CSV table of C-alpha atoms and ligand atoms in Angstrom, one decimal:
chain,number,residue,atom,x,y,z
A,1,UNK,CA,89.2,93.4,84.0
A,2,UNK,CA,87.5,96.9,83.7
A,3,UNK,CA,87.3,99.5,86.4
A,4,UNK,CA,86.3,97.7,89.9
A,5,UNK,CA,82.9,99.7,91.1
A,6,UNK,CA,82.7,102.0,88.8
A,7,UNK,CA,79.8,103.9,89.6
A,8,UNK,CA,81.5,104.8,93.3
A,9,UNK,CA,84.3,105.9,91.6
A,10,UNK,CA,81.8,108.5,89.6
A,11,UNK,CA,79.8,109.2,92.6
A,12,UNK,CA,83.1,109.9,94.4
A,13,UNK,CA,84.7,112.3,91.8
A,14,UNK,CA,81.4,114.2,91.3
A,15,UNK,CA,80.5,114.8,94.8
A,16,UNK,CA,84.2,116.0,95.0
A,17,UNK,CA,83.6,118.2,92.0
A,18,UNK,CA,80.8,119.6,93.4
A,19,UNK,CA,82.0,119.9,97.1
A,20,UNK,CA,78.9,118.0,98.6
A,21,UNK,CA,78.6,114.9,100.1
A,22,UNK,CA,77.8,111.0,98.0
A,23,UNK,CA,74.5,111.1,99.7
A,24,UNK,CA,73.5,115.0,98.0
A,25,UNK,CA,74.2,114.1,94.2
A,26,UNK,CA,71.1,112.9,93.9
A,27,UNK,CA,69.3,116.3,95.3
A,28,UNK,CA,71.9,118.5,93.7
A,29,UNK,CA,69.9,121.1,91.7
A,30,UNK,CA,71.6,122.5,88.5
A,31,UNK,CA,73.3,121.0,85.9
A,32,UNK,CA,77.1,121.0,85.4
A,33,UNK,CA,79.1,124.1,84.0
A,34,UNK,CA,81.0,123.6,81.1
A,35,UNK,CA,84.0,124.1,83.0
A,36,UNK,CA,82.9,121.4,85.2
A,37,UNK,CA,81.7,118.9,82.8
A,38,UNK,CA,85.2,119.1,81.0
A,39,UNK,CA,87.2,118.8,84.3
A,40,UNK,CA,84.8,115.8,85.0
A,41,UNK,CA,85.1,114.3,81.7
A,42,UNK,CA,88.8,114.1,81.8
A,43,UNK,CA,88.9,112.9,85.8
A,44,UNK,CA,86.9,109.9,84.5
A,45,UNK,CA,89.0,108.8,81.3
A,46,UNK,CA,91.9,108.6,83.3
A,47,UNK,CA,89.7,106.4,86.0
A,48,UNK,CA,89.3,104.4,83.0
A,49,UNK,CA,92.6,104.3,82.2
A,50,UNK,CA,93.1,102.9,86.4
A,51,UNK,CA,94.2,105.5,88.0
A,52,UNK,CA,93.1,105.6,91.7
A,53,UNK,CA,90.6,108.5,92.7
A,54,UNK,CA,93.0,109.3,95.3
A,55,UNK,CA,95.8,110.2,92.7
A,56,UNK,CA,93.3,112.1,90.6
A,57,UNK,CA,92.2,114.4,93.6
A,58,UNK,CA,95.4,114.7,94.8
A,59,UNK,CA,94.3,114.3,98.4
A,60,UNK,CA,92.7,111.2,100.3
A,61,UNK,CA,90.8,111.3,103.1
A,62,UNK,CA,92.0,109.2,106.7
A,63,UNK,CA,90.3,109.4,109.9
A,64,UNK,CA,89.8,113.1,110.9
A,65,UNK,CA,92.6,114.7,108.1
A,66,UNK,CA,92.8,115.2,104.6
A,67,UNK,CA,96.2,114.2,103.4
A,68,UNK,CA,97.5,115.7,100.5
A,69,UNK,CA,99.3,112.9,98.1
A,70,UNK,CA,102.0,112.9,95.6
A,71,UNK,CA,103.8,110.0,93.6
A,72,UNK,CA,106.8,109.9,96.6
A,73,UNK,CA,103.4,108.6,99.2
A,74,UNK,CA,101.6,105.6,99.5
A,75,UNK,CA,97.6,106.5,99.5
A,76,UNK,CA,96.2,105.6,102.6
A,77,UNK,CA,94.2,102.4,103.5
A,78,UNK,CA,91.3,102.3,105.5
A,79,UNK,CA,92.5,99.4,107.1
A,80,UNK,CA,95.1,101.2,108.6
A,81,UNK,CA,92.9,103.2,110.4
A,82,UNK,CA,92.8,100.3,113.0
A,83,UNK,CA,96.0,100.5,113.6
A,84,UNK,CA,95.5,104.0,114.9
A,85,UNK,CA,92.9,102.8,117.2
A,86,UNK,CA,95.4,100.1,118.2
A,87,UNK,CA,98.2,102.5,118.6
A,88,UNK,CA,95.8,105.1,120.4
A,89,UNK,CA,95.4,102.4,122.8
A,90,UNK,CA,98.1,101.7,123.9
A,91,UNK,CA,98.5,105.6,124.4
A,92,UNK,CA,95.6,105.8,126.1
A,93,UNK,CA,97.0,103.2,128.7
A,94,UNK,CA,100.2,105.4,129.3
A,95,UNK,CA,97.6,108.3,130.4
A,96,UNK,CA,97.4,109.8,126.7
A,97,UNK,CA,100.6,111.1,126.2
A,98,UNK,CA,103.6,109.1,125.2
A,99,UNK,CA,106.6,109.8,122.8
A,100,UNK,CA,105.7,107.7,119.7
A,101,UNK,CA,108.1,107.1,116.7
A,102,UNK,CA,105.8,106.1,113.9
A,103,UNK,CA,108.6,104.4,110.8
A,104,UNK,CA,108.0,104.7,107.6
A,105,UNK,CA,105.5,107.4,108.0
A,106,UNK,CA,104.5,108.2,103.9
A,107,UNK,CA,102.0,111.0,103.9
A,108,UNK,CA,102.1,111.1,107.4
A,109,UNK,CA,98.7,109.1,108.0
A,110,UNK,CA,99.8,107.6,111.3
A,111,UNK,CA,102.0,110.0,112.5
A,112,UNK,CA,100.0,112.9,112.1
A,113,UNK,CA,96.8,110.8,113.4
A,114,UNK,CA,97.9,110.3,116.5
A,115,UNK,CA,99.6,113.5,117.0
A,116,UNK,CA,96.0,115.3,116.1
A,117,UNK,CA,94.1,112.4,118.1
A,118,UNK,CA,96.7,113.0,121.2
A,119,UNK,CA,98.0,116.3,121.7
A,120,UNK,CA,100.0,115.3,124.8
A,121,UNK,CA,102.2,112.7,122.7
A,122,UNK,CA,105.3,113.4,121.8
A,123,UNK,CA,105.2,112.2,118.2
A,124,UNK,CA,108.3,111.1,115.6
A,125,UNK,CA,108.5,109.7,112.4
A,126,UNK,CA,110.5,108.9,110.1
A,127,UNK,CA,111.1,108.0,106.0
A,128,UNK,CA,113.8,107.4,103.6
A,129,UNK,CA,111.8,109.0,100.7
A,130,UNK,CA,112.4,112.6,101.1
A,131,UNK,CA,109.3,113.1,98.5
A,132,UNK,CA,107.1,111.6,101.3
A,133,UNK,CA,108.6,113.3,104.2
A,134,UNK,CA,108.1,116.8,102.0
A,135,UNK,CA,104.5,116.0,101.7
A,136,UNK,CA,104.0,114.6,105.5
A,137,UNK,CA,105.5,118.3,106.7
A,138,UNK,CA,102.9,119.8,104.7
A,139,UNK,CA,100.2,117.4,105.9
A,140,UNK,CA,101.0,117.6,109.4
A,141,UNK,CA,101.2,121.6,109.1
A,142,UNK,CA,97.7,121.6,107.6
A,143,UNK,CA,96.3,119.5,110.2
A,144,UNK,CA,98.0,121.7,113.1
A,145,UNK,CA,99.7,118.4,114.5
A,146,UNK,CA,103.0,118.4,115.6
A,147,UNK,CA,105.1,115.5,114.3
A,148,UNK,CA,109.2,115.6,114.6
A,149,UNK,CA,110.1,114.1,111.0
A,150,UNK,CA,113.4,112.6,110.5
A,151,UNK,CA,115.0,111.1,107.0
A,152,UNK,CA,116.2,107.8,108.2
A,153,UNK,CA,116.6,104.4,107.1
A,154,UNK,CA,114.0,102.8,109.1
A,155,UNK,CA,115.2,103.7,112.9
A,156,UNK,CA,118.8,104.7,111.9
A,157,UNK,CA,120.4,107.7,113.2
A,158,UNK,CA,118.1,108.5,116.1
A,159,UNK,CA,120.7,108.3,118.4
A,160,UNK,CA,118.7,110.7,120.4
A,161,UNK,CA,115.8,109.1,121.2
A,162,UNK,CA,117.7,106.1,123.1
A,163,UNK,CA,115.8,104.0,125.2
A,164,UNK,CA,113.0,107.0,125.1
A,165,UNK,CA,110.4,105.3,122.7
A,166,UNK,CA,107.2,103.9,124.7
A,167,UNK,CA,105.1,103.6,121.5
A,168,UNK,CA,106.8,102.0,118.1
A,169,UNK,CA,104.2,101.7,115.5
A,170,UNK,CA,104.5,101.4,111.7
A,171,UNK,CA,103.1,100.4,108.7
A,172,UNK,CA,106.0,98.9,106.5
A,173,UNK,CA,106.4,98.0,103.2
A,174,UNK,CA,105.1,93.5,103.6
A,175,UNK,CA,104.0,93.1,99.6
A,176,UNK,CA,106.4,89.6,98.6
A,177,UNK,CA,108.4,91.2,95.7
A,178,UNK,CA,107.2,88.4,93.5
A,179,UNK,CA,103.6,89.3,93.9
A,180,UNK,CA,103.7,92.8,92.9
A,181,UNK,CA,103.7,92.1,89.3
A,182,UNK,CA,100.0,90.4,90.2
A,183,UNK,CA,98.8,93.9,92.0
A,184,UNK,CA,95.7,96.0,91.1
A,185,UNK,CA,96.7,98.9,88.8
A,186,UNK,CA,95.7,101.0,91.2
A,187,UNK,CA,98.5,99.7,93.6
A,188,UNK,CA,101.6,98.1,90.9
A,189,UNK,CA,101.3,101.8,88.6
A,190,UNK,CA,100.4,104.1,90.7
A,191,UNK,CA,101.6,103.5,94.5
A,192,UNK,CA,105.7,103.9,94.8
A,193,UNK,CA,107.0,100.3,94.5
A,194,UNK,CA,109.7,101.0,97.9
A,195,UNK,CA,106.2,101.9,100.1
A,196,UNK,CA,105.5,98.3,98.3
A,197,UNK,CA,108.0,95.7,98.7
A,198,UNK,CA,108.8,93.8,101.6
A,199,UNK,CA,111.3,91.2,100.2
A,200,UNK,CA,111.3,87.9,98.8
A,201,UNK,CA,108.5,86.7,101.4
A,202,UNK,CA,107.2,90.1,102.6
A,203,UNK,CA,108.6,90.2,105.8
A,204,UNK,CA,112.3,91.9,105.9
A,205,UNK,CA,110.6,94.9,107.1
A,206,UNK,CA,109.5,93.7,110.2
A,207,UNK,CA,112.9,91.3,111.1
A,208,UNK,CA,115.1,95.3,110.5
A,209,UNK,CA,112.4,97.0,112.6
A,210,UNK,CA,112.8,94.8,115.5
A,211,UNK,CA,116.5,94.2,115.2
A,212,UNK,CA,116.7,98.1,114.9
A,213,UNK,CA,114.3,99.5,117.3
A,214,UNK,CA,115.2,98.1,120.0
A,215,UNK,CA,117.9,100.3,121.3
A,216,UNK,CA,115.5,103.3,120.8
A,217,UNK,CA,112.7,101.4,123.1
A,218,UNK,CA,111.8,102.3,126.9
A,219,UNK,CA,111.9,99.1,129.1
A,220,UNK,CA,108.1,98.0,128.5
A,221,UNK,CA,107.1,100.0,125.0
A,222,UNK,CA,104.7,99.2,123.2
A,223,UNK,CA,105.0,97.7,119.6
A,224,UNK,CA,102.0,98.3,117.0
A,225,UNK,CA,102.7,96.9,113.9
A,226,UNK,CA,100.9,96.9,110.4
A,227,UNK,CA,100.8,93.2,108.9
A,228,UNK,CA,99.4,92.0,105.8
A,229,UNK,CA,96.7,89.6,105.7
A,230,UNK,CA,98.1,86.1,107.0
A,231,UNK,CA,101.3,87.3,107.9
A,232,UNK,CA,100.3,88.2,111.7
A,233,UNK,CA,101.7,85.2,113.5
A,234,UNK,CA,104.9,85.4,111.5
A,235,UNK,CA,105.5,88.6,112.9
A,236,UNK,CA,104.9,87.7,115.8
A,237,UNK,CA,107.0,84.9,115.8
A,238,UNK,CA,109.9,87.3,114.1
A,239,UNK,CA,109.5,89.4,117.1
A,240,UNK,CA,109.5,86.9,119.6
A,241,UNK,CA,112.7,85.5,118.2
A,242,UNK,CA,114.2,89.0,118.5
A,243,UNK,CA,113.7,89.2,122.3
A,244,UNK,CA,110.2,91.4,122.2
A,245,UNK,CA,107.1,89.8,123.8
A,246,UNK,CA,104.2,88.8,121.4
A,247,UNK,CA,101.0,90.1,122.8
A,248,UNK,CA,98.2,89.4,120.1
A,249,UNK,CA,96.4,91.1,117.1
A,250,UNK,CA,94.2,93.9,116.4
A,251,UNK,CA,91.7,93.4,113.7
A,252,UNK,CA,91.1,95.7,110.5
A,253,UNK,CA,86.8,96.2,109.8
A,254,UNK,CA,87.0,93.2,107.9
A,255,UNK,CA,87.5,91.1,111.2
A,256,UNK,CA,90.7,90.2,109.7
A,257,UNK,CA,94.4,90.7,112.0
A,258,UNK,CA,95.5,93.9,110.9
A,259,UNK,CA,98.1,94.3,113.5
A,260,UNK,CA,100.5,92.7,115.2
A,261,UNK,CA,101.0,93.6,118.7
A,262,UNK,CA,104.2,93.2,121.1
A,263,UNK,CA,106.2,95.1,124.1
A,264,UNK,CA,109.9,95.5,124.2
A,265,UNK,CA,111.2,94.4,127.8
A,266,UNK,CA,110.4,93.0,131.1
A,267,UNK,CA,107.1,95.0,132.7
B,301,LIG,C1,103.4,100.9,103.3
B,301,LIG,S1,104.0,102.5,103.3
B,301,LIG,C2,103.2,103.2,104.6
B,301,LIG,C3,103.0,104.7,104.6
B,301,LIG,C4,102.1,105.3,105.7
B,301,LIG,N1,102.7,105.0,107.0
B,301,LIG,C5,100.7,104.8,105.6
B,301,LIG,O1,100.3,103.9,106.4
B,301,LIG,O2,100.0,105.3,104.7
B,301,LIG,C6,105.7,102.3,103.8
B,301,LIG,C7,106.5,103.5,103.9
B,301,LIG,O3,107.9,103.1,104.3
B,301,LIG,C8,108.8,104.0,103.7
B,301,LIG,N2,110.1,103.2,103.6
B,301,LIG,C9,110.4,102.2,102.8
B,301,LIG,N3,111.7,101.9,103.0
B,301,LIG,C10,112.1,102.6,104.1
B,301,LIG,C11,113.3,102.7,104.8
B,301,LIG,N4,114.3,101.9,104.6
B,301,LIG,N5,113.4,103.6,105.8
B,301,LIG,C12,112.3,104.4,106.1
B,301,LIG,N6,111.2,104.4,105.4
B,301,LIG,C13,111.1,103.5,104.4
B,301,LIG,C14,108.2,104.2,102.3
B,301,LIG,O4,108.7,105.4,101.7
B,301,LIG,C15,106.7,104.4,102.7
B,301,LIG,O5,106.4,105.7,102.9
């Protein structure tokens, strides 16, 4: 299978070339340079070749921020831009400011969202991948947002935050192991396979968050989690099982459940 839209892939990597908007190429007046034409000519053979525009730019763009990438980060979805607006919720029913612990935080897309979104919020986040964290640091500086990063296994280690967290949210790794081999190119070559896999059925992320987390929660915090496509009721059930209290889903653009939402607690 060839490129998937390829013309918005061109569209995309010329407007950036160009610094003007998709909707301006068509009124832009002068032809290309020859500095730009070569720089444009070797963007698109390795778009050919299936590398993501995102990669290519070296940047993507989520919600307000542009996010610098490297290989250590995931790019970002625009699905999980919902789960912003699900975790600014549930911020925005605490008064807008919180203390948030955002795991597996990659380039910082959720972390660094909220913290720009809700300056009052006392925002963490943590990764493993000290290549990501690098690259969140930088992100979060760029954007002005505060954002405590910690290099943790999931919620290891944050002995300080006990019972403190009223907002858990995260987007963890829920590809089945089995199925990456079946992944776009864009995804299986070119996003880092730990951001990836979640496990023989997707889902041990989810069972170590909520095993883990829970010492770090305040008595009625609230739980945003990421979830792939089907696998919101399983999460919930995971969490249930684990002592939180399932509270629904948050859908993605598409309609479809993007998160799965719980509390931690009694209230
Ligand atoms: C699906 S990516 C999400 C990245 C980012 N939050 C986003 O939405 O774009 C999952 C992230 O979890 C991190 N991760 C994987 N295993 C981890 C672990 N054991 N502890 C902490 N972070 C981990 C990966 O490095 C990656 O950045």
């Amino acid at each position: 299978m060839g490129v998937p839209e390829p013309a918005a892939s061109a569209e995309v990597l010329l407007a950036e070339l160009l610094g003007v908007r998709r909707s301006e190429l068509a009124s832009y007046p002068g032809p290309l340079s020859e500095e730009q034409a070569a720089l444009y000519e070797g963007w698109i053979s390795r778009r050919v070749k299936r590398e993501p525009v995102q990669r290519i730019l070296g940047y993507a763009y989520f919600r307000n921020l542009r996010l610098e990438l490297d290989e250590h980060a995931l790019i970002p979805r625009p699905d999980t831009e919902s789960v912003v607006d699900a975790a600014l919720e549930a911020v925005d029913r605490r008064d807008g400011s919180c203390r948030v612990l955002d795991v597996g935080t990659g380039s910082g897309t959720i972390s660094i969202s909220i913290a720009q979104e809700r300056s009052s919020c006392d925002v963490h986040a943590t990764d493993y991948s000290e290549g990501a964290l690098w690259i969140a640091r930088r992100n979060a500086e760029r954007a002005g947002a505060k954002v405590r990063f910690h290099r943790a296994d999931l919620t290891s280690g944050l002995d300080a935050l006990e019972g403190s967290v009223e907002l858990l949210v995260s987007n963890p790794p829920y590809v089945r192991s089995t199925d990456i081999p079946d992944l776009a190119p864009e995804v299986r070559d070119w996003d880092p396979h730990p951001a990836l896999d979640g496990g023989p059925d997707g889902l041990d992320f989810y069972r170590r968050i909520f095993a883990g987390a829970a010492p770090l929660l305040a008595d009625g915090a609230d739980v945003v989690l990421e979830v792939g496509d089907e696998q919101a009721e399983e999460v919930l059930e995971i969490g249930r099982c684990a002592g939180y209290i399932p509270l629904g889903t948050h859908p993605d653009l598409a309609g479809t459940p993007r998160a799965a939402l719980l509390r931690w607690g009694s209230s």
